[in-house]
Coordinates of C-alpha atoms in Angstrom, one line a residue:
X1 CA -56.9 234.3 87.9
X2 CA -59.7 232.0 88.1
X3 CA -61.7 233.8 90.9
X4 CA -61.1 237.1 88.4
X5 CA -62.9 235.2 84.9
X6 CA -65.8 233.6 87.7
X7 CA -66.4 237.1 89.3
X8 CA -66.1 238.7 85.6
X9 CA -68.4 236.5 83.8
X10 CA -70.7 235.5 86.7
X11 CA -72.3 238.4 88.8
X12 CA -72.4 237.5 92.8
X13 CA -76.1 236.7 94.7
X14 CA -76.1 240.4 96.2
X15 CA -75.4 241.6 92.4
X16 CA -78.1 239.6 90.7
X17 CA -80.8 240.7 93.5
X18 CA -80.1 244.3 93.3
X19 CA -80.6 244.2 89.4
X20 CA -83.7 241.9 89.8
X21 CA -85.6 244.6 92.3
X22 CA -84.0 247.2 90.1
X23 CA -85.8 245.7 87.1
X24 CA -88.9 245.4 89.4
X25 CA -89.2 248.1 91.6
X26 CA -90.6 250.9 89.0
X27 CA -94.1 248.2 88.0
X28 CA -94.6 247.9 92.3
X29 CA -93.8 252.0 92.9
X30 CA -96.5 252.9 90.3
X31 CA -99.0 250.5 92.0
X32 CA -98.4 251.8 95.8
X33 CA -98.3 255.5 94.2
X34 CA -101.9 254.6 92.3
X35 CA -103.3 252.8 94.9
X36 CA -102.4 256.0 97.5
X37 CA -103.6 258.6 94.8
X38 CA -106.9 256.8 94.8
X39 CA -107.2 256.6 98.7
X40 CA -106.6 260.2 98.9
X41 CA -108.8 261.1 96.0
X42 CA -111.6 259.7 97.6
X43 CA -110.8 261.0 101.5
X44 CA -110.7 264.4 99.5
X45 CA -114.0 264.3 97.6
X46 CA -115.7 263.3 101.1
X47 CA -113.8 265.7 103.1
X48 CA -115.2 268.5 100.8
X49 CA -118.5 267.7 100.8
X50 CA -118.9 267.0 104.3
X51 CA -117.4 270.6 104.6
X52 CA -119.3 272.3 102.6
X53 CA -122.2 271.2 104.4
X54 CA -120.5 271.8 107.7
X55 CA -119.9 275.4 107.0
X56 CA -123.8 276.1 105.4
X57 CA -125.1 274.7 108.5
X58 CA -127.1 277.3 110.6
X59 CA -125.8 274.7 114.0
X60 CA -122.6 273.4 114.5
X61 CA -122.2 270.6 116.4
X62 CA -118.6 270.7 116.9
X63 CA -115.5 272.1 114.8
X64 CA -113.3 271.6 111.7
X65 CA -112.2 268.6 113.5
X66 CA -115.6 266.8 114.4
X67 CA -116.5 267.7 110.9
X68 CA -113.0 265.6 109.5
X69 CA -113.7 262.8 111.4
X70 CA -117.5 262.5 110.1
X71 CA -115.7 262.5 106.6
X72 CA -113.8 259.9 107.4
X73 CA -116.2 257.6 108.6
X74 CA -118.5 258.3 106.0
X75 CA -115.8 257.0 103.4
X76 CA -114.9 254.0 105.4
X77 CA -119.1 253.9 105.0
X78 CA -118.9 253.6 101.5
X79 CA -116.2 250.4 101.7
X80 CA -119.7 248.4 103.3
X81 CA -117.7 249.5 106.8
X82 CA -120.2 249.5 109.6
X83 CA -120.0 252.9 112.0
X84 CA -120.7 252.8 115.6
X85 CA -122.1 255.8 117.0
X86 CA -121.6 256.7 120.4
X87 CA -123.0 259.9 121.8
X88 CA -126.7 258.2 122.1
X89 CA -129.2 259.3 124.5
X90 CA -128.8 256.3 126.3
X91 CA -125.5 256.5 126.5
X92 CA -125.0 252.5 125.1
X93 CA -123.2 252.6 121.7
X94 CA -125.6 252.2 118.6
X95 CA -124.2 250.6 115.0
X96 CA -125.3 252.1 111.8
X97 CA -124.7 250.0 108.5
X98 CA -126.9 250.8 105.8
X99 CA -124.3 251.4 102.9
X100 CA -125.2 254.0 100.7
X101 CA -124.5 252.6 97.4
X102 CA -124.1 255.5 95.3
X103 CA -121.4 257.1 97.6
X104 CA -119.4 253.4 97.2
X105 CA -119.2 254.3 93.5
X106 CA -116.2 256.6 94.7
X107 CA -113.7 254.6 95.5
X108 CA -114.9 251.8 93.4
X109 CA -114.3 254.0 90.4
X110 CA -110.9 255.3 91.5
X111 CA -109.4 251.7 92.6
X112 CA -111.0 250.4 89.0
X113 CA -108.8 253.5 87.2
X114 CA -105.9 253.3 89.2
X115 CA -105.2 249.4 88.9
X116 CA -106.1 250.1 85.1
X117 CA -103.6 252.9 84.6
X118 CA -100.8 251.3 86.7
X119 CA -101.3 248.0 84.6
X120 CA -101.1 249.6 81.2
X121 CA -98.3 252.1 82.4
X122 CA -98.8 253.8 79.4
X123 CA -97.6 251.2 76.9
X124 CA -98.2 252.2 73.6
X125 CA -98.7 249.8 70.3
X126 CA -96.2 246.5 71.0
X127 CA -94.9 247.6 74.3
X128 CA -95.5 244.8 77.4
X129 CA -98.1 245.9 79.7
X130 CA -97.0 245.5 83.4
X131 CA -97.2 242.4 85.3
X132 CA -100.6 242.1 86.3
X133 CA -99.9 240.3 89.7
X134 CA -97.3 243.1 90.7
X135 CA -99.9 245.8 89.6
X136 CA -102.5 244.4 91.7
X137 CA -100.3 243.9 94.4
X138 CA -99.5 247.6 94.0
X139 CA -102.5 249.1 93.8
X140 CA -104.3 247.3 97.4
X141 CA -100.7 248.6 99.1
X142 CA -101.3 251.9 98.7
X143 CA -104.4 252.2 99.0
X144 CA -104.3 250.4 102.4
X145 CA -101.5 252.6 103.5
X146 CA -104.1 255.1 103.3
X147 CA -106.8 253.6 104.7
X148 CA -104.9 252.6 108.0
X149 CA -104.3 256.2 109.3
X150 CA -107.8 257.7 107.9
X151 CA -109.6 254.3 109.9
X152 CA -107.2 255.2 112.8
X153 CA -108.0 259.1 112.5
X154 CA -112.2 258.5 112.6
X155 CA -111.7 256.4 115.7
X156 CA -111.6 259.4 118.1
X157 CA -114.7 261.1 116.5
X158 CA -118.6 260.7 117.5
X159 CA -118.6 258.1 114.5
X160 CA -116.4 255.4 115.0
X161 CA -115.7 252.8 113.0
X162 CA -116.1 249.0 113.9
X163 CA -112.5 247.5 113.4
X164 CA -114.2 243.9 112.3
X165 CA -116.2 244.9 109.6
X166 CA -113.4 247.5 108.5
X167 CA -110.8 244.8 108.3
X168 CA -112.9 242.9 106.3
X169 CA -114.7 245.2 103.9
X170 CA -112.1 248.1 103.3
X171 CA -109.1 245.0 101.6
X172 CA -112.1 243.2 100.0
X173 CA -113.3 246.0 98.1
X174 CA -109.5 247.1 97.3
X175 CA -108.6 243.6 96.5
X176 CA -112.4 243.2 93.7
X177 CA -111.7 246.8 92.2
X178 CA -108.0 247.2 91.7
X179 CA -108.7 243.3 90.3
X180 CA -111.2 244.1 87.9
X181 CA -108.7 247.3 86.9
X182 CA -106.2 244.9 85.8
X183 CA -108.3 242.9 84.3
X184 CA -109.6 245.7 81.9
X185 CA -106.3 246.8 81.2
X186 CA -105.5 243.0 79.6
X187 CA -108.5 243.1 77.2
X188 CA -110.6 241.1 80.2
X189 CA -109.5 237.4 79.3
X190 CA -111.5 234.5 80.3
X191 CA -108.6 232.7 81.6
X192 CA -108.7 234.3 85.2
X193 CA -112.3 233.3 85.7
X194 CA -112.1 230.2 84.3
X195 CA -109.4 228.9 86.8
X196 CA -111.1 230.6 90.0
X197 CA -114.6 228.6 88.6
X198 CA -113.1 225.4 87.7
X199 CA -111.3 225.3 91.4
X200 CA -114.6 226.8 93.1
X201 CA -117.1 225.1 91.5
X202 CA -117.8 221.4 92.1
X203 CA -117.0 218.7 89.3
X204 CA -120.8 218.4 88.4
X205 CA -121.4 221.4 87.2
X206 CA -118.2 222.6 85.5
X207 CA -120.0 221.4 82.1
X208 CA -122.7 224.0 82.6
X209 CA -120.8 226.8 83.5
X210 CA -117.6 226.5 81.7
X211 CA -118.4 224.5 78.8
X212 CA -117.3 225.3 75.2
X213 CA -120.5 226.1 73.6
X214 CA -120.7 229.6 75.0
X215 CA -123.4 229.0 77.6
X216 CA -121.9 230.6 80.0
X217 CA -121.3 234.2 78.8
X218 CA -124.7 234.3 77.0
X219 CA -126.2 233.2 80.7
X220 CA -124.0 236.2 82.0
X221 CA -125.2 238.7 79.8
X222 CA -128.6 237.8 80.8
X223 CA -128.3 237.7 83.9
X224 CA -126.5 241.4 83.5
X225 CA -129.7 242.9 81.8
X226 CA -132.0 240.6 84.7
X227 CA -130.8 242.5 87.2
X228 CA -130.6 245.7 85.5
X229 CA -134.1 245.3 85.0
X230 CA -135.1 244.9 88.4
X231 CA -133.4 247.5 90.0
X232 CA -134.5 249.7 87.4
X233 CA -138.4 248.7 87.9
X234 CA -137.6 249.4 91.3
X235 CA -136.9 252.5 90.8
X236 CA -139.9 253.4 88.8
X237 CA -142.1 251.6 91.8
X238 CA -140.4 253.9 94.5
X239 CA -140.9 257.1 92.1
X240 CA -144.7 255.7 91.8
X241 CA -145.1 255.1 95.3
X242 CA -143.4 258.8 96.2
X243 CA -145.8 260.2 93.9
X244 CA -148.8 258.7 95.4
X245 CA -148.1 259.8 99.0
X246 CA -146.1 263.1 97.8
X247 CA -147.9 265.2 100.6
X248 CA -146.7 263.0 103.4
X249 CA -143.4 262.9 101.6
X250 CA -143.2 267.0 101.6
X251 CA -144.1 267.5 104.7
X252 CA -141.1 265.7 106.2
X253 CA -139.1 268.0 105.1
X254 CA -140.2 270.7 107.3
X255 CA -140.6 268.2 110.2
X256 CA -136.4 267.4 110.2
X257 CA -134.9 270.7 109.7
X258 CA -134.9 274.1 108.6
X259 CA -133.9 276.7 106.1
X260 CA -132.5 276.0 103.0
X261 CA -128.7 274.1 103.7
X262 CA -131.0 271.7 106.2
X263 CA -133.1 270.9 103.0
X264 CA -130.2 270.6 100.9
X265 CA -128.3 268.4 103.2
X266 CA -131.4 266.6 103.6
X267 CA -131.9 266.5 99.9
X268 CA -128.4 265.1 99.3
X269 CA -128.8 262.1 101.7
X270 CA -131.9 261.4 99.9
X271 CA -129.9 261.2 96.5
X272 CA -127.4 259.1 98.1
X273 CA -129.8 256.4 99.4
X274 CA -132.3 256.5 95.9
X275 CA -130.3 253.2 94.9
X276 CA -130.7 251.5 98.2
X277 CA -134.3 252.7 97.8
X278 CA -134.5 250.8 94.7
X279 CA -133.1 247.6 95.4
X280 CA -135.9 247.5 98.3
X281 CA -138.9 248.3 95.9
X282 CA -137.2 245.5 93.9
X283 CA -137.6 243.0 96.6
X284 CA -140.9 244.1 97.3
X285 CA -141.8 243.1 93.7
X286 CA -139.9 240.0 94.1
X287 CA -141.9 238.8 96.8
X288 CA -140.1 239.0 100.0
X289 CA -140.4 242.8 100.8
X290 CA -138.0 244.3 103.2
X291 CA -138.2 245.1 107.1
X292 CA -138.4 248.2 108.9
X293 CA -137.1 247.0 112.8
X294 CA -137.0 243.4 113.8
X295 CA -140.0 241.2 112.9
X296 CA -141.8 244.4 111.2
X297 CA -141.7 243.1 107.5
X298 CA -143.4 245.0 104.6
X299 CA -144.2 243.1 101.7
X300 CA -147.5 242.7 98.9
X301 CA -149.4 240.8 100.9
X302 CA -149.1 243.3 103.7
X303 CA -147.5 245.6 105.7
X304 CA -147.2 246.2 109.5
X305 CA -146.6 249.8 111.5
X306 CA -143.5 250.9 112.7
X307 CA -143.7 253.4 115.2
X308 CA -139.8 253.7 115.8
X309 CA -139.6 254.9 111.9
X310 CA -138.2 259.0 111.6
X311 CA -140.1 261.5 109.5
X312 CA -137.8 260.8 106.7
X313 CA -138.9 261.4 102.8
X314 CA -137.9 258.4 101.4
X315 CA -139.9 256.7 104.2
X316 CA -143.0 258.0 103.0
X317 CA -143.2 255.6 100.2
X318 CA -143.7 252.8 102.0
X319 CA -147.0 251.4 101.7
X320 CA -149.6 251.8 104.0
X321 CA -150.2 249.3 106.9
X322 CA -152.3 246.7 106.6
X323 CA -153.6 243.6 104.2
X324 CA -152.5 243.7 100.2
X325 CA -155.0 245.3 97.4
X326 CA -155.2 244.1 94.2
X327 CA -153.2 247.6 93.8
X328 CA -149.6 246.5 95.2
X329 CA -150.6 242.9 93.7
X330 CA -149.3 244.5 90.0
X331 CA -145.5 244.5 91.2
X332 CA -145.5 241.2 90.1
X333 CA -145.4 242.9 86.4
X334 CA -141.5 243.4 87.4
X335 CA -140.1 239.9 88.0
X336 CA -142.1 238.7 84.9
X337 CA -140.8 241.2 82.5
X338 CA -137.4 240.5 83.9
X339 CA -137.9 236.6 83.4
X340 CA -139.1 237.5 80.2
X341 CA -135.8 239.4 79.2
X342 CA -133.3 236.6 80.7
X343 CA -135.6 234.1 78.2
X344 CA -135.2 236.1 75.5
X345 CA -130.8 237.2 75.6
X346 CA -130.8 233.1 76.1
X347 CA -133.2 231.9 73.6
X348 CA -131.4 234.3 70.9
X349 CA -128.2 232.6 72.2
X350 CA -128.9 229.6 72.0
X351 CA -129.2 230.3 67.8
X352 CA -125.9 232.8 67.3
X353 CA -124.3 232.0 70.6
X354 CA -123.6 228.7 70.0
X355 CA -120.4 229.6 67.3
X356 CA -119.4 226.3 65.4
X357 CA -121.1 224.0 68.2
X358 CA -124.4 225.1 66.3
X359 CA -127.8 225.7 67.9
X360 CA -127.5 224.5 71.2
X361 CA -130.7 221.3 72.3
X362 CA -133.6 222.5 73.7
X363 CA -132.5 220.6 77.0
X364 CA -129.2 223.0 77.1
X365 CA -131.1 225.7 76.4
X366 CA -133.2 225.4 79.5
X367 CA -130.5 224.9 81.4
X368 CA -128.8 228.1 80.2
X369 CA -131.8 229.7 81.4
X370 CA -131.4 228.4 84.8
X371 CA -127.9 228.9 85.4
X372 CA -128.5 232.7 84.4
X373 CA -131.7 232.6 86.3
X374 CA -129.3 231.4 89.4
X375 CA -126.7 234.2 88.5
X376 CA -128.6 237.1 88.3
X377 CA -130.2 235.5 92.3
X378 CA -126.7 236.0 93.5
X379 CA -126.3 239.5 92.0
X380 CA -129.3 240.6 93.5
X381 CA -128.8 238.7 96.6
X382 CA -125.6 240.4 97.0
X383 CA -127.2 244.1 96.0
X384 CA -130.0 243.1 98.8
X385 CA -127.4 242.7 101.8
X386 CA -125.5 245.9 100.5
X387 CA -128.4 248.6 100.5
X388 CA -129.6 247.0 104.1
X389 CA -128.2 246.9 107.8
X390 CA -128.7 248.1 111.4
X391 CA -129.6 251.6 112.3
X392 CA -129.7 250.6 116.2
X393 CA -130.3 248.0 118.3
X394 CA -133.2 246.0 119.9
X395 CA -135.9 247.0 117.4
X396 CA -133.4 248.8 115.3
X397 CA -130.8 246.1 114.6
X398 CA -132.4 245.1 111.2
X399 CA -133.1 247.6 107.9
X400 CA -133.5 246.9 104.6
X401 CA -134.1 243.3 102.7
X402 CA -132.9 240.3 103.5
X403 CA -130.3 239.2 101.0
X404 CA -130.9 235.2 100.6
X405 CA -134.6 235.6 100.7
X406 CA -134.2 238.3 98.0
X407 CA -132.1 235.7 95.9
X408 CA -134.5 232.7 96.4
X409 CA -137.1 234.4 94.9
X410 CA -135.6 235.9 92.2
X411 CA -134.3 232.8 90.8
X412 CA -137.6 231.3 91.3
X413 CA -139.2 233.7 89.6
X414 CA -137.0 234.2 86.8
X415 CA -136.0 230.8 86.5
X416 CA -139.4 229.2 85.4
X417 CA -139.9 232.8 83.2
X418 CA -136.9 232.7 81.6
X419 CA -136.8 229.4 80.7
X420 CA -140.5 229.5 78.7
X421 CA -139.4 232.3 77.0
X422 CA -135.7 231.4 75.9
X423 CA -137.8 228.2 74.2
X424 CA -140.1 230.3 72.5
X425 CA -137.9 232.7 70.9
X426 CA -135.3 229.1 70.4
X427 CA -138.6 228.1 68.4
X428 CA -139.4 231.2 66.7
X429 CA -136.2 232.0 65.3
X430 CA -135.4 228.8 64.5
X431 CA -138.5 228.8 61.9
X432 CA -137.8 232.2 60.7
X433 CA -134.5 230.5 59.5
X434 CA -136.2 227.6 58.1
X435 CA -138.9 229.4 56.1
X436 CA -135.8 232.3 54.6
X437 CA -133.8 229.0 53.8
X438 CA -136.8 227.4 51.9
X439 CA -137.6 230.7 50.1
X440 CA -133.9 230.8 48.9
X441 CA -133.4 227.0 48.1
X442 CA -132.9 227.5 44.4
X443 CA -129.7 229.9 44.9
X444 CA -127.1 228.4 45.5
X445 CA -123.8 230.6 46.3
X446 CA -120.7 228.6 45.6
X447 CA -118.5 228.8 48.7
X448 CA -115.9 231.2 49.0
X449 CA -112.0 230.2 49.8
X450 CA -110.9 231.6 53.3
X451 CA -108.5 234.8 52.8
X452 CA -104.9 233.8 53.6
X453 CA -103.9 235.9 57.0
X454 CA -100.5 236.8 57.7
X455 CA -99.1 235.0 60.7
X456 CA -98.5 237.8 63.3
X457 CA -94.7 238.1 64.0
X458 CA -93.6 236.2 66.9
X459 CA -93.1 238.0 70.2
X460 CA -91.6 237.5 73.6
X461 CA -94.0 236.4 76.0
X462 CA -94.9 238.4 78.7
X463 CA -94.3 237.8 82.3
X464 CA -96.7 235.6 83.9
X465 CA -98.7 235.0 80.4
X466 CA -100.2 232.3 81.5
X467 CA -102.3 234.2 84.0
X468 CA -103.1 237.5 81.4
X469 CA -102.8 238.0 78.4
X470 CA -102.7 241.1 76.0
X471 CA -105.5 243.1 74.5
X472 CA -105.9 242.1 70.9
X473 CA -105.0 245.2 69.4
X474 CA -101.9 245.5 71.2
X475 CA -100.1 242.5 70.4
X476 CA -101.2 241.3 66.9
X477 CA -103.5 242.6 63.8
X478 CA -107.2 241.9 64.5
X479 CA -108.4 239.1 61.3
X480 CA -111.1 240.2 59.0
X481 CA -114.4 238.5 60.3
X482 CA -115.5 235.6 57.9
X483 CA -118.6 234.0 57.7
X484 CA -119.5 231.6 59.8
X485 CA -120.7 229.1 56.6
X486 CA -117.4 229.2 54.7
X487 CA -115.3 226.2 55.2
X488 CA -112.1 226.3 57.2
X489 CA -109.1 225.3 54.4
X490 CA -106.1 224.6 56.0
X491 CA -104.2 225.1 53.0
X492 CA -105.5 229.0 52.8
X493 CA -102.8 229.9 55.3
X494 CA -99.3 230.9 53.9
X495 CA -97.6 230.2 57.4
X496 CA -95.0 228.1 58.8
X497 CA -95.5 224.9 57.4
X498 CA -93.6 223.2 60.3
X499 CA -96.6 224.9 62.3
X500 CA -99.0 222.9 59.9
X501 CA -97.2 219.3 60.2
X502 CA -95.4 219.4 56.9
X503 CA -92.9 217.4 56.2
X504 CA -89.3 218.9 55.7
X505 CA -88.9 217.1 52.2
X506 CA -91.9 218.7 50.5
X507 CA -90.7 222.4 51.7
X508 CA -88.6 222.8 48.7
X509 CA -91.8 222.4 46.3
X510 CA -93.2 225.5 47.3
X511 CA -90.2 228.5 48.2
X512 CA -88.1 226.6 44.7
X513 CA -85.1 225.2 47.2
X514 CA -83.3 221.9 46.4
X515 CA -83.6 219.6 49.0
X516 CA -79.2 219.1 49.0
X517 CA -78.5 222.2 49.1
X518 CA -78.0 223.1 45.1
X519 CA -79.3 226.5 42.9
X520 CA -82.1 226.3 41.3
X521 CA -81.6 226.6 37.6
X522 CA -83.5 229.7 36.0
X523 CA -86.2 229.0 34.0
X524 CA -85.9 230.1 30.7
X525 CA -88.0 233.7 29.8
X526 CA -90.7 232.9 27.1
X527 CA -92.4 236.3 26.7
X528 CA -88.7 238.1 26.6
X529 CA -87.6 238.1 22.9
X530 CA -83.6 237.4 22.7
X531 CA -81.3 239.5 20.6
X532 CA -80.7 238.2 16.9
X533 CA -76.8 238.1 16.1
X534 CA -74.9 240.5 13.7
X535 CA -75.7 240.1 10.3
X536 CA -72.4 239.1 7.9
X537 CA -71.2 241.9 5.8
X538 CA -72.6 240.1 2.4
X539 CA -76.0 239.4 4.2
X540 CA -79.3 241.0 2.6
X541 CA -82.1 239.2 4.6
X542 CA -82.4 238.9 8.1
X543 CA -81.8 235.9 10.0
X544 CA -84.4 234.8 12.2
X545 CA -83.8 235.2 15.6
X546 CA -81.3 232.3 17.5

């Protein structure tokens, strides 16, 4: 009878693990269905536009089946793969790695949504989002599963992939994107970060970067719209440049192919690589140019020949050989107006950034402005060793920038910008302050109380909470904003008062409870008039009311 209550009331080990993967199995099925979708997605939008182009062709190389595999390595391309192509002339295999960056917005986007979609799991109002470790986990499953046999597939074709730089780029990218997925869904807490930086980052220089005062996301921000102005001013430098040698660049049109799918093909690989193209104008701006074959470096000062170099239009924009003019000396415009724009998201910071730390020292400042002078290095650093790579070998083995050169000088260049200006708009709005305070010294507002918020209801905690979190407007009301001069009253709130610190014998003063336990008496009515009593029979004035 005993062994029937213990089985009864307690479940066996085989019991309580089939429940628990019962429980968990739909949240990891979602991810490895997302993560697949997204693989196939993107082998599907390559596949078709490598066809499409296969069929317009006027000369086809091979078959349906050479034209597959040449989808499938250009989509392990776009993971920052490197392809090895094998039918050369001389017969010795040749690598190709130059990334084209807009066609690794593909399955960037689609891991970003998939992670995302698989992490809300279409929880609505209250409802718990997923785990976020179990939909990241998911999501790089299936997508891998996917990658696997598509790597395995372009193996056997004239492009084959290198298995090194596949088994490092292809989970890294899976692992960043479906990561950043989730951490959209959540409402993009600072929690995450803040544990990877305080365990990365040496014991020094955890102040700077994650210190209370909201330095760091102001130095994020700028170094955000740093880069974004660089690579943009790149982009206007190459469209400069194309214009200035657009004969040259029409004529190698004609010189590659012919008719009109060999121009559109052509046409196509040109959109692709126009970001590449602009991240290398950018670091010809910055200072430290980009090479065109080994020891062939093109940069302001000058520019040296490359005979090996294809009739290719984007090609044409490079500058002519030989010394610097006063001409390609105005790209310097571009790092300065970015320096100027990281000083000035830092000096506005550093007034209404600061929150209730107030307006951060002129010393912190500056240093705001060189940690995002030092961020937006990296990002560009890291954009620089993307958009270049080998096209050959011997003379061929390097194209492109070179990615720590590219981030020295940028946070040189931004860092002594930046800081100037982020002191100089500290300063100027700083005095605008001053002088609207002095013209408004004789008003004087009395301050206002803080509104009393309702405490949101409590909730069950989520799984793993203390690694995500929910979005705001999921879990609790969103308070009204309140200015950032009224005084914080800790009275104001009607909450909890064993949340407060108050003590369990003054409760009773403010809900009308005895302390022991007794009824309240009711307080007499003053405003309610009480019914006189009946008058005697031999009555003939009326009694005033008891």
């Amino acid at each position: 009878m005993a062994g029937v209550i213990q089985t009864t009331v307690r479940r066996s080990m085989p019991a309580s693990l089939l429940l628990r993967v019962r429980h968990r199995s739909p949240g990891l099925a979602n991810g490895l269905v997302g993560g697949a979708l997204a693989a196939g997605l993107g082998l599907a939008a390559f596949t078709v536009l490598v066809m499409l182009l296969w069929v317009s062709s006027p000369y086809p190389d091979s078959g349906p089946g050479g034209a597959l595999h040449v989808a499938a390595a250009l989509w392990l391309l776009a993971h920052g793969a490197e392809l090895v192509r094998v039918d050369t002339l001389s017969g010795a295999p040749a690598p190709m790695g130059v990334p084209p960056l807009l066609l690794a917005v593909v399955p960037v986007w689609l891991l970003h949504r998939a992670a995302r979609d698989t992490a809300e799991g279409g929880a609505r109002d209250n409802a718990p989002l997923m785990p976020g470790r179990t939909a990241w986990a998911g999501v790089v499953l299936g997508y891998l599963a996917v990658a696997a046999p598509a790597a395995l597939y372009a193996a056997g074709g004239a492009l084959r992939p290198s298995w090194a730089w596949t088994a490092l780029c292809v989970p890294l990218v899976a692992l960043v994107a479906a990561g950043t997925g989730v951490w959209t869904a959540y409402g993009r807490p600072s929690g995450p970060l803040e544990q990877v930086l305080g365990a990365v980052l040496p014991r020094g220089a955890r102040h700077l970067v994650l210190g209370p005062d909201g330095r760091p996301g102001v130095a994020a921000r700028a170094a955000a719209a740093g880069a974004t102005v660089l690579v943009a001013g790149g982009a206007v430098v190459l469209t400069v440049s194309l214009g200035w040698h657009f004969g040259e660049t029409r004529r190698t049109f004609g010189r590659l192919t012919e008719g009109w799918s060999g121009w559109l093909a052509v046409l196509l690989l040109c959109v692709t690589l126009l970001p590449n193209a602009a991240v290398w104008a950018a670091a010809y701006a910055l200072g430290p140019g980009f090479l065109l074959g080994t020891g062939v470096a093109v940069t302001p000062l000058g520019a040296r020949a490359a005979p090996l170099l294809p009739p290719f239009p984007l090609l044409a924009a490079v500058p002519d050989p030989g010394a610097g003019t006063a001409l390609h000396g105005t790209v310097v415009a571009l790092p300065l107006t970015a320096g100027v724009v990281v000083g000035w998201f830092v000096g506005r910071g550093s007034v209404t950034g600061g929150g209730r730390f107030g307006v951060w020292t002129t010393g912190r400042t500056a240093g705001a402005a060189a940690f995002a002078a030092g961020l937006c290095g990296v990002l560009m650093a890291l954009l620089a060793g993307l958009a270049g790579g080998p096209l050959g070998t011997a003379a061929l083995a390097r194209f492109g920038p070179v990615g720590w050169q590219v981030g020295l000088a940028t946070a040189v260049w931004l860092g002594l910008t930046a800081a100037a200006t982020a002191l100089t708009v500290r300063a100027w709005r700083l005095r605008r302050s001053h002088r609207r305070g002095e013209r408004r010294a004789d008003r004087v507002v009395a301050p206002r109380r803080r509104p009393a918020l309702p405490r949101p209801p409590q909730r069950e905690r989520l799984p793993r909470g203390t690694w995500f979190k929910r979005k705001p407007g999921r879990s609790a009301p969103v308070p009204a904003p309140v200015a950032a001069d009224e005084p914080y009253l800790l009275l104001d709130d009607d909450g909890d008062d064993r949340a407060h610190g108050a003590p369990d014998d003054l409760r009773h003063l403010r809900d009308g409870t005895d302390p022991f336990g007794l009824r309240p008496r009711p307080e007499p009515l003053d405003d309610v008039p009480t019914a006189s009593p009946p008058a005697a029979p031999g009555d003939t004035e009326p009694r005033p009311p008891g």
